[in-house]
Short mmCIF file of C-alpha atoms and ligand atoms in Angstrom, two decimals:
data_model
loop_
_atom_site.label_atom_id
_atom_site.label_comp_id
_atom_site.label_asym_id
_atom_site.label_seq_id
_atom_site.Cartn_x
_atom_site.Cartn_y
_atom_site.Cartn_z
CA MET A 1 113.40 96.91 81.98
CA SER A 2 116.99 97.11 82.95
CA HIS A 3 116.57 97.94 86.66
CA GLN A 4 116.07 95.47 89.46
CA LEU A 5 112.42 94.74 90.08
CA VAL A 6 110.69 93.75 93.32
CA ILE A 7 107.14 92.48 93.15
CA VAL A 8 104.63 93.19 95.89
CA LEU A 9 102.16 90.34 95.68
CA ASP A 10 98.81 91.71 96.75
CA PHE A 11 96.62 89.54 98.99
CA GLY A 12 94.12 92.30 99.65
CA GLY A 13 95.67 94.09 102.61
CA GLN A 14 95.16 97.73 103.49
CA TYR A 15 98.78 98.78 103.28
CA ASN A 16 99.87 97.37 99.95
CA GLN A 17 100.44 100.75 98.39
CA LEU A 18 102.47 101.71 101.40
CA ILE A 19 104.71 98.67 101.00
CA ALA A 20 105.33 99.62 97.35
CA ARG A 21 106.14 103.10 98.42
CA ARG A 22 108.61 101.99 101.09
CA VAL A 23 110.39 99.82 98.54
CA ARG A 24 110.74 102.74 96.16
CA GLU A 25 111.98 104.92 99.01
CA CYS A 26 114.83 102.41 99.32
CA GLY A 27 115.74 103.18 95.71
CA VAL A 28 114.29 99.96 94.35
CA TYR A 29 111.76 99.76 91.54
CA CYS A 30 108.66 97.85 92.44
CA GLU A 31 105.32 96.82 91.03
CA VAL A 32 102.21 95.55 92.78
CA LYS A 33 100.63 92.44 91.27
CA SER A 34 97.51 90.58 92.26
CA TYR A 35 97.82 87.17 93.90
CA LYS A 36 95.86 86.00 90.86
CA THR A 37 98.84 86.72 88.60
CA PRO A 38 99.99 83.39 87.13
CA ILE A 39 103.36 82.24 88.36
CA GLU A 40 104.63 82.01 84.77
CA GLU A 41 103.96 85.71 84.35
CA LEU A 42 105.81 86.52 87.57
CA LYS A 43 108.79 84.43 86.50
CA LYS A 44 108.99 86.26 83.19
CA MET A 45 109.31 89.56 85.03
CA SER A 46 112.51 88.25 86.70
CA PRO A 47 112.03 89.91 90.08
CA VAL A 48 114.97 90.00 92.48
CA GLY A 49 112.57 89.77 95.41
CA ILE A 50 108.90 89.28 96.23
CA ILE A 51 106.92 90.66 99.15
CA PHE A 52 103.66 88.99 100.17
CA THR A 53 101.26 91.57 101.58
CA GLY A 54 98.78 91.32 104.42
CA GLY A 55 95.14 90.54 103.84
CA PRO A 56 91.84 90.22 105.71
CA ASN A 57 91.36 86.44 105.41
CA SER A 58 92.37 83.36 107.37
CA VAL A 59 94.84 81.22 105.44
CA TYR A 60 93.26 77.95 106.61
CA LYS A 61 89.89 78.72 105.01
CA ASP A 62 89.35 77.03 101.64
CA ASP A 63 88.41 80.13 99.69
CA SER A 64 91.18 82.37 101.03
CA PRO A 65 93.72 83.85 98.62
CA ALA A 66 96.70 81.57 98.14
CA TYR A 67 99.54 81.04 95.69
CA PRO A 68 101.17 77.99 94.09
CA LYS A 69 103.76 76.53 96.47
CA GLU A 70 106.21 76.45 93.60
CA ILE A 71 106.93 80.11 94.24
CA PHE A 72 109.09 79.10 97.22
CA GLU A 73 111.23 76.90 94.95
CA LEU A 74 112.28 79.65 92.54
CA GLY A 75 115.21 80.80 94.64
CA ILE A 76 113.79 84.32 94.70
CA PRO A 77 113.91 85.91 98.18
CA ILE A 78 110.45 86.33 99.69
CA LEU A 79 109.30 88.48 102.59
CA GLY A 80 105.84 87.66 103.93
CA ILE A 81 104.01 90.34 105.88
CA CYS A 82 101.08 89.53 108.24
CA TYR A 83 98.74 87.40 106.10
CA GLY A 84 101.72 86.84 103.82
CA CYS A 85 103.67 85.54 106.81
CA GLN A 86 100.88 83.18 107.79
CA LEU A 87 100.44 82.02 104.21
CA MET A 88 104.11 81.13 104.00
CA ALA A 89 103.82 79.12 107.21
CA HIS A 90 100.61 77.43 106.08
CA LEU A 91 101.83 76.48 102.59
CA LEU A 92 105.14 75.14 103.86
CA GLY A 93 103.65 72.80 106.46
CA GLY A 94 103.37 75.00 109.54
CA LYS A 95 100.17 75.53 111.49
CA VAL A 96 98.16 78.73 111.60
CA THR A 97 95.21 79.02 113.92
CA SER A 98 93.02 81.56 115.64
CA ALA A 99 94.88 83.26 118.50
CA VAL A 100 93.54 83.29 122.06
CA THR A 101 94.55 86.94 122.28
CA SER A 102 94.54 88.95 119.10
CA GLU A 103 97.15 91.67 118.89
CA TYR A 104 96.27 95.04 117.56
CA GLY A 105 98.33 98.20 117.55
CA LYS A 106 101.70 99.07 119.01
CA THR A 107 103.34 96.02 120.51
CA GLU A 108 106.64 95.52 122.25
CA THR A 109 108.63 93.12 120.12
CA TYR A 110 111.85 91.19 120.79
CA TYR A 111 114.14 90.72 117.80
CA ASP A 112 116.81 88.15 117.07
CA LYS A 113 119.54 90.32 115.62
CA SER A 114 121.32 87.35 114.09
CA CYS A 115 118.57 87.33 111.43
CA GLU A 116 119.79 89.23 108.31
CA ILE A 117 116.74 91.43 108.21
CA PHE A 118 116.92 92.57 111.80
CA GLY A 119 120.71 92.51 112.06
CA GLY A 120 120.95 94.70 108.97
CA ALA A 121 118.23 97.13 110.06
CA LYS A 122 120.19 100.23 111.04
CA ASN A 123 119.95 101.11 114.76
CA LEU A 124 117.28 98.49 115.51
CA PRO A 125 117.57 97.54 119.20
CA GLN A 126 116.74 94.06 120.49
CA LYS A 127 113.44 95.35 121.82
CA ALA A 128 111.30 97.87 119.91
CA ILE A 129 107.71 98.69 119.05
CA SER A 130 106.07 96.98 116.09
CA TRP A 131 102.58 97.51 114.76
CA MET A 132 100.41 94.39 114.88
CA SER A 133 97.00 93.68 113.44
CA HIS A 134 96.09 90.00 113.57
CA THR A 135 93.62 87.53 115.03
CA ASP A 136 95.33 84.39 113.69
CA TYR A 137 98.82 83.34 114.68
CA ILE A 138 101.46 80.83 113.71
CA GLU A 139 101.20 78.00 116.21
CA LYS A 140 103.87 75.90 114.54
CA ILE A 141 106.52 77.14 112.14
CA PRO A 142 107.43 75.04 109.08
CA ASP A 143 110.42 72.69 109.20
CA GLY A 144 113.69 74.43 108.45
CA PHE A 145 112.49 77.80 109.82
CA LYS A 146 113.46 79.47 113.04
CA VAL A 147 111.63 82.09 115.08
CA THR A 148 113.37 85.45 114.74
CA ALA A 149 111.06 87.72 116.77
CA HIS A 150 108.38 87.32 119.42
CA THR A 151 106.09 89.42 121.57
CA ASP A 152 104.56 88.69 124.97
CA CYS A 153 101.46 87.23 123.28
CA CYS A 154 102.78 86.05 119.95
CA PRO A 155 105.44 83.33 119.91
CA THR A 156 106.18 83.87 116.21
CA ALA A 157 106.31 87.57 115.45
CA ALA A 158 108.84 86.74 112.74
CA MET A 159 110.39 83.62 111.24
CA ALA A 160 113.08 82.89 108.69
CA CYS A 161 114.69 80.18 106.63
CA PRO A 162 117.85 81.93 105.38
CA GLU A 163 118.97 78.89 103.33
CA ARG A 164 115.90 79.32 101.13
CA LYS A 165 115.88 83.14 101.45
CA LEU A 166 112.42 83.04 102.99
CA TYR A 167 111.55 85.62 105.65
CA ALA A 168 108.30 86.58 107.26
CA VAL A 169 107.02 89.05 109.83
CA GLN A 170 103.65 88.99 111.59
CA PHE A 171 103.72 92.76 112.15
CA HIS A 172 103.61 95.56 109.58
CA PRO A 173 107.06 97.02 108.92
CA GLU A 174 105.61 99.35 106.28
CA VAL A 175 103.59 101.52 108.71
CA ASN A 176 105.25 104.37 110.55
CA HIS A 177 104.21 102.99 113.94
CA THR A 178 106.68 100.13 113.54
CA GLU A 179 109.97 101.46 114.80
CA TYR A 180 112.76 100.83 112.27
CA GLY A 181 110.22 99.21 109.91
CA SER A 182 111.64 101.00 106.86
CA GLU A 183 115.13 99.89 107.90
CA MET A 184 113.91 96.26 108.02
CA ILE A 185 112.50 96.52 104.51
CA ASP A 186 115.71 98.17 103.36
CA SER A 187 117.70 95.36 104.94
CA PHE A 188 115.60 92.70 103.17
CA LEU A 189 116.07 94.48 99.85
CA LYS A 190 119.78 95.17 100.13
CA ASN A 191 121.09 92.30 102.26
CA VAL A 192 118.85 89.48 101.08
CA CYS A 193 117.72 90.43 97.57
CA GLY A 194 121.01 92.14 96.67
CA CYS A 195 119.33 95.30 95.49
CA THR A 196 121.70 98.11 94.67
CA GLY A 197 119.18 100.80 95.56
CA ASP A 198 120.07 102.89 92.53
CA TRP A 199 116.58 103.39 91.18
CA THR A 200 115.69 107.06 90.91
CA MET A 201 112.96 109.21 89.47
CA GLY A 202 115.36 109.99 86.65
CA LYS A 203 115.50 106.30 85.81
CA TYR A 204 111.75 106.02 86.06
CA ALA A 205 111.45 108.85 83.54
CA GLU A 206 114.04 107.26 81.23
CA THR A 207 112.31 103.89 81.22
CA ALA A 208 108.86 105.37 80.86
CA ILE A 209 109.98 107.53 77.91
CA LYS A 210 111.57 104.54 76.18
CA ASN A 211 108.48 102.37 76.69
CA ILE A 212 106.12 105.09 75.49
CA ARG A 213 108.22 105.67 72.36
CA GLU A 214 108.13 101.99 71.51
CA LYS A 215 104.41 101.75 72.07
CA VAL A 216 103.41 104.90 70.19
CA GLY A 217 105.62 104.43 67.13
CA ASP A 218 104.17 106.74 64.47
CA GLY A 219 100.78 107.00 66.17
CA LYS A 220 98.97 110.14 67.24
CA VAL A 221 98.50 110.85 70.94
CA LEU A 222 95.89 113.00 72.62
CA LEU A 223 95.91 114.35 76.15
CA ALA A 224 93.34 116.42 78.01
CA LEU A 225 95.38 118.85 80.04
CA SER A 226 93.69 120.43 83.02
CA GLY A 227 96.76 122.17 84.35
CA GLY A 228 96.60 119.98 87.46
CA VAL A 229 99.74 118.21 88.65
CA ASP A 230 98.91 114.77 87.25
CA SER A 231 97.90 115.72 83.73
CA SER A 232 100.76 118.24 83.53
CA VAL A 233 103.36 115.67 84.52
CA ALA A 234 101.86 113.12 82.12
CA ALA A 235 102.03 115.76 79.37
CA ALA A 236 105.67 116.55 80.16
CA LEU A 237 106.57 112.86 80.01
CA LEU A 238 104.75 112.31 76.72
CA ALA A 239 106.26 115.47 75.26
CA LYS A 240 109.74 114.13 75.96
CA ALA A 241 108.80 110.77 74.54
CA VAL A 242 106.91 111.60 71.37
CA GLY A 243 107.21 115.37 70.80
CA ASP A 244 104.88 116.65 68.13
CA LYS A 245 102.95 113.40 67.84
CA LEU A 246 101.28 114.57 71.02
CA THR A 247 98.47 117.07 71.10
CA CYS A 248 97.42 118.53 74.45
CA ILE A 249 94.02 120.06 74.63
CA PHE A 250 93.67 122.55 77.43
CA VAL A 251 90.08 123.67 77.78
CA ASP A 252 90.13 127.01 79.59
CA HIS A 253 86.57 127.32 80.85
CA GLY A 254 87.24 130.76 82.24
CA PHE A 255 86.88 129.64 85.85
CA MET A 256 90.59 129.26 86.47
CA ARG A 257 92.35 131.27 89.15
CA LYS A 258 94.02 134.56 88.32
CA ASN A 259 96.65 134.16 85.56
CA GLU A 260 96.31 130.38 85.74
CA GLY A 261 95.43 129.75 82.11
CA ASP A 262 98.49 131.70 80.99
CA GLU A 263 100.71 129.94 83.53
CA VAL A 264 99.67 126.54 82.22
CA GLU A 265 100.31 127.64 78.65
CA GLN A 266 103.69 129.16 79.50
CA ALA A 267 104.76 126.03 81.35
CA PHE A 268 104.54 124.06 78.10
CA GLU A 269 106.12 126.60 75.81
CA GLY A 270 109.23 125.25 74.16
CA TRP A 271 108.28 121.61 74.74
CA GLY A 272 107.77 121.05 71.03
CA LEU A 273 104.27 119.73 71.39
CA ASN A 274 101.03 120.75 69.82
CA PHE A 275 99.39 122.69 72.58
CA VAL A 276 95.82 123.70 71.92
CA ARG A 277 94.38 126.17 74.37
CA VAL A 278 90.68 126.56 73.84
CA ASN A 279 89.45 129.79 75.35
CA ALA A 280 85.90 128.73 75.90
CA LYS A 281 84.88 131.18 78.61
CA GLU A 282 82.04 132.69 76.59
CA GLN A 283 80.69 129.25 75.71
CA PHE A 284 80.66 128.24 79.38
CA MET A 285 79.39 131.55 80.69
CA SER A 286 76.51 131.62 78.26
CA ARG A 287 75.26 128.37 79.73
CA MET A 288 75.73 129.53 83.31
CA ARG A 289 73.48 132.56 83.10
CA GLY A 290 70.74 132.41 85.70
CA VAL A 291 72.12 129.17 87.19
CA SER A 292 72.72 129.15 90.93
CA ASP A 293 72.20 125.52 91.95
CA PRO A 294 75.60 123.90 92.70
CA GLU A 295 74.82 120.54 91.12
CA THR A 296 73.43 122.14 87.98
CA LYS A 297 76.61 124.21 87.69
CA ARG A 298 78.78 121.11 87.96
CA LYS A 299 76.68 119.23 85.44
CA ILE A 300 76.76 122.00 82.88
CA ILE A 301 80.50 122.41 83.18
CA GLY A 302 81.06 118.66 82.83
CA GLU A 303 78.90 118.47 79.71
CA GLU A 304 80.34 121.58 78.11
CA PHE A 305 83.86 120.35 78.77
CA ILE A 306 83.14 117.18 76.83
CA ARG A 307 81.58 119.14 74.01
CA VAL A 308 84.58 121.43 73.61
CA PHE A 309 87.00 118.54 73.89
CA GLU A 310 85.17 116.61 71.20
CA GLN A 311 85.09 119.60 68.85
CA GLU A 312 88.86 119.93 69.16
CA ALA A 313 89.58 116.21 68.99
CA LYS A 314 87.66 116.00 65.72
CA LYS A 315 89.97 118.58 64.17
CA ILE A 316 92.96 116.35 64.92
CA GLY A 317 91.43 113.38 63.16
CA LYS A 318 92.09 109.74 63.98
CA VAL A 319 93.87 109.43 67.30
CA ASP A 320 95.64 106.23 68.28
CA PHE A 321 96.31 106.81 71.95
CA LEU A 322 94.66 108.72 74.75
CA VAL A 323 96.82 109.62 77.74
CA GLN A 324 95.39 109.70 81.24
CA GLY A 325 97.11 111.02 84.33
CA THR A 326 95.79 108.23 86.56
CA ILE A 327 97.97 107.86 89.64
CA TYR A 328 98.28 105.01 92.10
CA PRO A 329 95.76 106.16 94.71
CA ASP A 330 93.20 106.44 91.89
CA ILE A 331 93.40 102.73 91.31
CA ILE A 332 90.89 101.39 93.73
CA GLU A 333 91.09 97.74 92.92
CA SER A 334 94.82 97.43 92.53
CA GLY A 335 95.93 94.61 90.33
CA THR A 336 92.54 92.99 89.84
CA GLY A 337 93.01 93.21 86.12
CA ASP A 338 89.86 95.27 85.96
CA ALA A 339 91.57 98.37 87.23
CA ALA A 340 92.70 99.68 83.88
CA VAL A 341 89.23 99.26 82.45
CA ILE A 342 87.62 101.04 85.39
CA LYS A 343 89.90 104.01 84.86
CA SER A 344 89.58 104.19 81.10
CA HIS A 345 86.68 106.55 81.02
CA HIS A 346 87.13 108.57 84.10
CA ASN A 347 89.61 110.79 85.88
CA VAL A 348 90.08 113.32 83.10
CA GLY A 349 87.14 115.49 83.93
CA GLY A 350 84.64 113.07 82.44
CA LEU A 351 86.11 112.53 79.00
CA PRO A 352 83.75 111.17 76.38
CA ASP A 353 83.64 107.39 76.05
CA HIS A 354 83.56 107.51 72.33
CA VAL A 355 86.60 109.55 71.40
CA ASP A 356 88.02 107.37 68.71
CA PHE A 357 91.26 105.94 70.06
CA LYS A 358 92.93 102.57 70.11
CA GLU A 359 94.51 102.42 73.50
CA ILE A 360 94.95 104.29 76.75
CA ILE A 361 98.36 105.17 78.14
CA GLU A 362 98.62 105.75 81.89
CA PRO A 363 102.29 106.45 82.59
CA LEU A 364 101.81 107.50 86.23
CA ARG A 365 99.68 104.64 87.43
CA MET A 366 102.42 103.29 89.69
CA LEU A 367 103.16 106.57 91.46
CA PHE A 368 101.95 108.37 94.55
CA LYS A 369 101.22 112.08 94.44
CA ASP A 370 104.52 113.23 95.87
CA GLU A 371 106.36 110.89 93.53
CA VAL A 372 104.45 112.45 90.64
CA ARG A 373 105.62 115.85 91.83
CA ALA A 374 109.20 114.57 92.02
CA LEU A 375 108.90 113.23 88.47
CA GLY A 376 107.54 116.60 87.32
CA ARG A 377 110.60 118.32 88.77
CA GLU A 378 112.86 115.74 87.14
CA LEU A 379 111.25 116.52 83.79
CA GLY A 380 111.80 120.24 84.27
CA LEU A 381 108.25 121.38 84.91
CA SER A 382 107.93 124.71 86.66
CA GLU A 383 107.42 124.78 90.44
CA VAL A 384 104.16 126.65 89.85
CA LEU A 385 102.71 123.55 88.23
CA VAL A 386 104.46 120.88 90.25
CA ASP A 387 103.50 122.33 93.62
CA ARG A 388 99.90 123.05 92.81
CA GLN A 389 97.29 122.32 95.42
CA PRO A 390 94.21 120.37 94.31
CA PHE A 391 91.79 122.45 92.29
CA PRO A 392 88.29 121.25 91.44
CA GLY A 393 87.47 120.62 87.79
CA PRO A 394 84.62 123.17 87.77
CA GLY A 395 87.06 125.73 89.19
CA LEU A 396 85.91 129.01 90.61
CA ALA A 397 82.38 128.36 89.34
CA ILE A 398 81.75 126.40 92.52
CA ARG A 399 83.48 129.00 94.68
CA ILE A 400 81.07 131.72 93.66
CA ILE A 401 77.90 131.08 95.57
CA GLY A 402 74.82 131.77 93.50
CA GLU A 403 74.82 133.03 89.95
CA ILE A 404 78.16 133.61 88.26
CA THR A 405 78.86 136.94 86.61
CA ASP A 406 82.00 138.33 85.03
CA GLU A 407 82.21 140.87 87.82
CA LYS A 408 82.02 138.25 90.57
CA LEU A 409 84.61 136.14 88.81
CA GLU A 410 87.03 139.02 88.72
CA ILE A 411 86.41 139.88 92.39
CA LEU A 412 87.08 136.30 93.43
CA GLN A 413 90.19 135.94 91.28
CA ASP A 414 91.70 139.08 92.80
CA ALA A 415 90.83 138.18 96.39
CA ASP A 416 91.98 134.58 96.02
CA TYR A 417 95.27 135.79 94.55
CA ILE A 418 95.96 138.00 97.57
CA PHE A 419 95.11 135.18 99.98
CA ARG A 420 97.46 132.77 98.22
CA GLU A 421 100.18 135.38 98.05
CA GLU A 422 100.01 136.10 101.80
CA ILE A 423 99.93 132.42 102.74
CA ALA A 424 103.06 131.86 100.69
CA LYS A 425 104.71 134.96 102.15
CA ALA A 426 104.02 133.66 105.66
CA GLY A 427 105.67 130.36 104.68
CA LEU A 428 102.46 128.41 105.30
CA ASP A 429 101.89 127.14 101.76
CA LYS A 430 103.56 123.77 102.34
CA ASN A 431 101.65 123.05 105.55
CA ILE A 432 98.15 124.00 104.49
CA HIS A 433 96.98 121.43 102.00
CA GLN A 434 94.32 123.50 100.30
CA TYR A 435 93.50 127.16 100.73
CA PHE A 436 91.26 129.42 98.72
CA ALA A 437 88.67 132.16 98.79
CA VAL A 438 84.92 131.81 98.33
CA LEU A 439 82.70 134.64 97.22
CA THR A 440 79.55 134.33 99.26
CA ASN A 441 76.31 135.64 97.88
CA MET A 442 75.80 137.76 100.96
CA ARG A 443 76.12 141.51 101.18
CA SER A 444 76.48 143.46 104.37
CA VAL A 445 76.86 147.04 105.50
CA GLY A 446 80.26 148.57 106.08
CA VAL A 447 81.88 151.95 106.37
CA MET A 448 84.78 153.06 104.23
CA GLY A 449 86.20 156.56 104.40
CA ASP A 450 83.17 158.48 105.50
CA GLY A 451 80.70 156.53 103.42
CA ARG A 452 78.43 153.56 103.81
CA THR A 453 79.16 150.46 101.76
CA TYR A 454 76.91 147.54 100.98
CA ASP A 455 79.22 144.91 99.55
CA TYR A 456 80.05 141.20 99.41
CA THR A 457 81.35 139.04 102.21
CA LEU A 458 84.35 136.93 101.22
CA ALA A 459 85.11 133.68 103.01
CA LEU A 460 88.61 132.31 103.32
CA ARG A 461 89.08 128.56 103.67
CA GLY A 462 92.24 126.68 104.59
CA VAL A 463 92.38 122.98 105.45
CA VAL A 464 94.87 120.41 106.61
CA THR A 465 94.19 116.87 105.55
CA THR A 466 95.91 113.69 104.48
CA ASP A 467 93.31 112.29 102.11
CA PHE A 468 90.80 115.12 101.52
CA MET A 469 88.09 112.79 102.80
CA THR A 470 88.28 114.34 106.24
CA ALA A 471 89.86 117.67 106.99
CA ASP A 472 90.54 120.08 109.80
CA PHE A 473 90.53 123.82 109.32
CA ALA A 474 94.03 125.26 109.21
CA LYS A 475 95.05 127.22 112.29
CA ILE A 476 96.32 130.20 110.36
CA PRO A 477 97.80 132.77 112.78
CA TYR A 478 95.51 135.77 113.40
CA GLU A 479 98.25 138.13 112.24
CA VAL A 480 98.28 136.48 108.80
CA LEU A 481 94.48 136.51 108.58
CA GLU A 482 94.53 140.14 109.60
CA ILE A 483 96.88 141.07 106.75
CA CYS A 484 94.76 139.09 104.28
CA ALA A 485 91.52 140.74 105.41
CA SER A 486 93.03 144.19 105.36
CA ARG A 487 94.59 143.79 101.90
CA ILE A 488 91.47 142.23 100.41
CA VAL A 489 89.02 144.92 101.55
CA ASN A 490 91.46 147.63 100.52
CA GLU A 491 92.58 146.22 97.17
CA VAL A 492 89.55 144.35 95.86
CA LYS A 493 86.49 146.28 94.88
CA SER A 494 83.09 145.24 96.21
CA ILE A 495 84.30 143.35 99.27
CA ASN A 496 83.83 144.97 102.66
CA ARG A 497 83.93 141.95 104.97
CA VAL A 498 86.17 138.88 105.25
CA VAL A 499 85.41 135.79 107.34
CA TYR A 500 87.43 132.63 107.99
CA ASP A 501 85.73 129.23 107.74
CA ILE A 502 86.48 127.19 110.87
CA THR A 503 84.42 124.10 110.16
CA THR A 504 85.94 120.67 109.79
CA LYS A 505 84.99 118.05 107.21
CA PRO A 506 82.70 116.39 108.11
CA PRO A 507 80.23 117.94 108.75
CA ALA A 508 81.17 120.59 106.17
CA THR A 509 82.95 119.80 102.92
CA ILE A 510 86.14 121.48 101.78
CA GLU A 511 84.51 123.32 98.90
CA TRP A 512 81.37 125.31 99.56
CA GLU A 513 79.41 123.90 96.63
P1 LIG B 601 84.93 118.37 99.06
O1 LIG B 601 84.42 119.73 98.75
O2 LIG B 601 84.00 117.29 98.59
O3 LIG B 601 86.25 118.20 98.19
O4 LIG B 601 85.31 118.20 100.49
C1 LIG B 601 87.25 117.24 98.39
C2 LIG B 601 88.40 117.51 97.44
O5 LIG B 601 87.97 117.31 96.08
C3 LIG B 601 88.14 118.49 95.33
N1 LIG B 601 87.01 118.58 94.41
C4 LIG B 601 87.08 118.27 93.11
N2 LIG B 601 88.09 117.86 92.34
N3 LIG B 601 86.67 117.81 90.46
C5 LIG B 601 87.89 117.64 91.00
O6 LIG B 601 88.82 117.29 90.28
C6 LIG B 601 85.59 118.22 91.16
O7 LIG B 601 84.50 118.37 90.63
C7 LIG B 601 85.81 118.47 92.55
N4 LIG B 601 84.99 118.88 93.56
C8 LIG B 601 85.76 118.94 94.70
C9 LIG B 601 88.16 119.61 96.35
O8 LIG B 601 88.83 120.76 95.86
C10 LIG B 601 88.88 118.94 97.48
O9 LIG B 601 90.28 118.92 97.25
#
């Protein structure tokens, strides 16, 4: 790779992904590697800087993660964070021990601005808040180092040995709670490592395309396209790289939102790839008749998806590579070496294990969701695809409570379309992380014109969340809800009542089934 590389050496901390992200925000390419990565391998990668992450252990315990001391002799600038800071002190002859008072949370910190990192951190005052999380502390710094920051409880909140380009901070500059933390990281990268900060998504795309081309050669590539952001961006990248050697199989199970199947297809028109849309609605629907149990629905859809995918894959013949849209947050055990294997057979809607392919390509595995979106834009994908909110694999099948019929599907598609349209019109689409309609299985009495109606109740759901593990209901203004309710009962047949779901997750879930 031609761009400057920074390695984040992972000692098992909680914020390792965040460090990687901050580095990329500074315009510097970075990769996270396990502390188990042999030093020879690291050397071969020629990094311009290394960042040691935090971690849950105590450096003085025998079985704690460590690294060969030789790493400090390579002349490569190193920044140690938290555990990484203590490890640096420990390995270089300092003393780390359990602190009388552990520090946790926002802590007033005093900085020595003559240190390159702090001096170069834009606008950093001599005293600012840092975010601490440690029970051990550095009692004695190694020879040749000097203390560059302290707090009221912690004598060594930061230390440095500029001659050897070694720097370390006890606090976490990568979290937002540390004031000017990003600026400190930027200063380390630019002032110490000499990074130019010219890495962009465009460059990421260029490099990825080149690498994919080299790897694929004349081989055949298969991709299961769901129409979701990740698989769409992966498809766009592969299309640029290998053109018609790629076949995308888009299984339209018939439970997509209104116009969605066509939108996905249109988005890939003119990309010069073999795009196979399998309209399998009848196949799926025939298996859903009489089924109302949520788990059974999910299971049937999962199985049928695999069946359709296999049928289509067989037509293509021997495939050399399978592409997966795995992204960074999907990789649970980052850098353990097992991660790729764990992901091989999941994440693409339960792809079959035995599709005959040689290797898996995961071109997005280093990126966060918003970076994936940025890459999608860079590659020219339509906003409709790039900005999509999460959509469950089983689609509207789990948003129709009870048995699914063609009629109910159409009702839900129309109502959901109006809801999405009004949310966008009100300018709320960027702030509500997921919003959709659910067709309940309940009918109630209403009056329309001069007549009695006995129709379905539609539920609207909108949530705000950071990780989709917990969620709050979105505080959509009443006026917007009022327009939605009025339009839906007027424009969609068979709905005479609209309710808004105001439960949080937990105890509810985001989806209703
Ligand atoms: P719940 O309903 O469990 O959903 O709060 C959390 C998030 O996951 C999405 N979801 C799915 N995504 N396949 C997916 O790809 C699925 O089967 C599935 N079920 C739920 C849901 O939309 C929400 O974003």
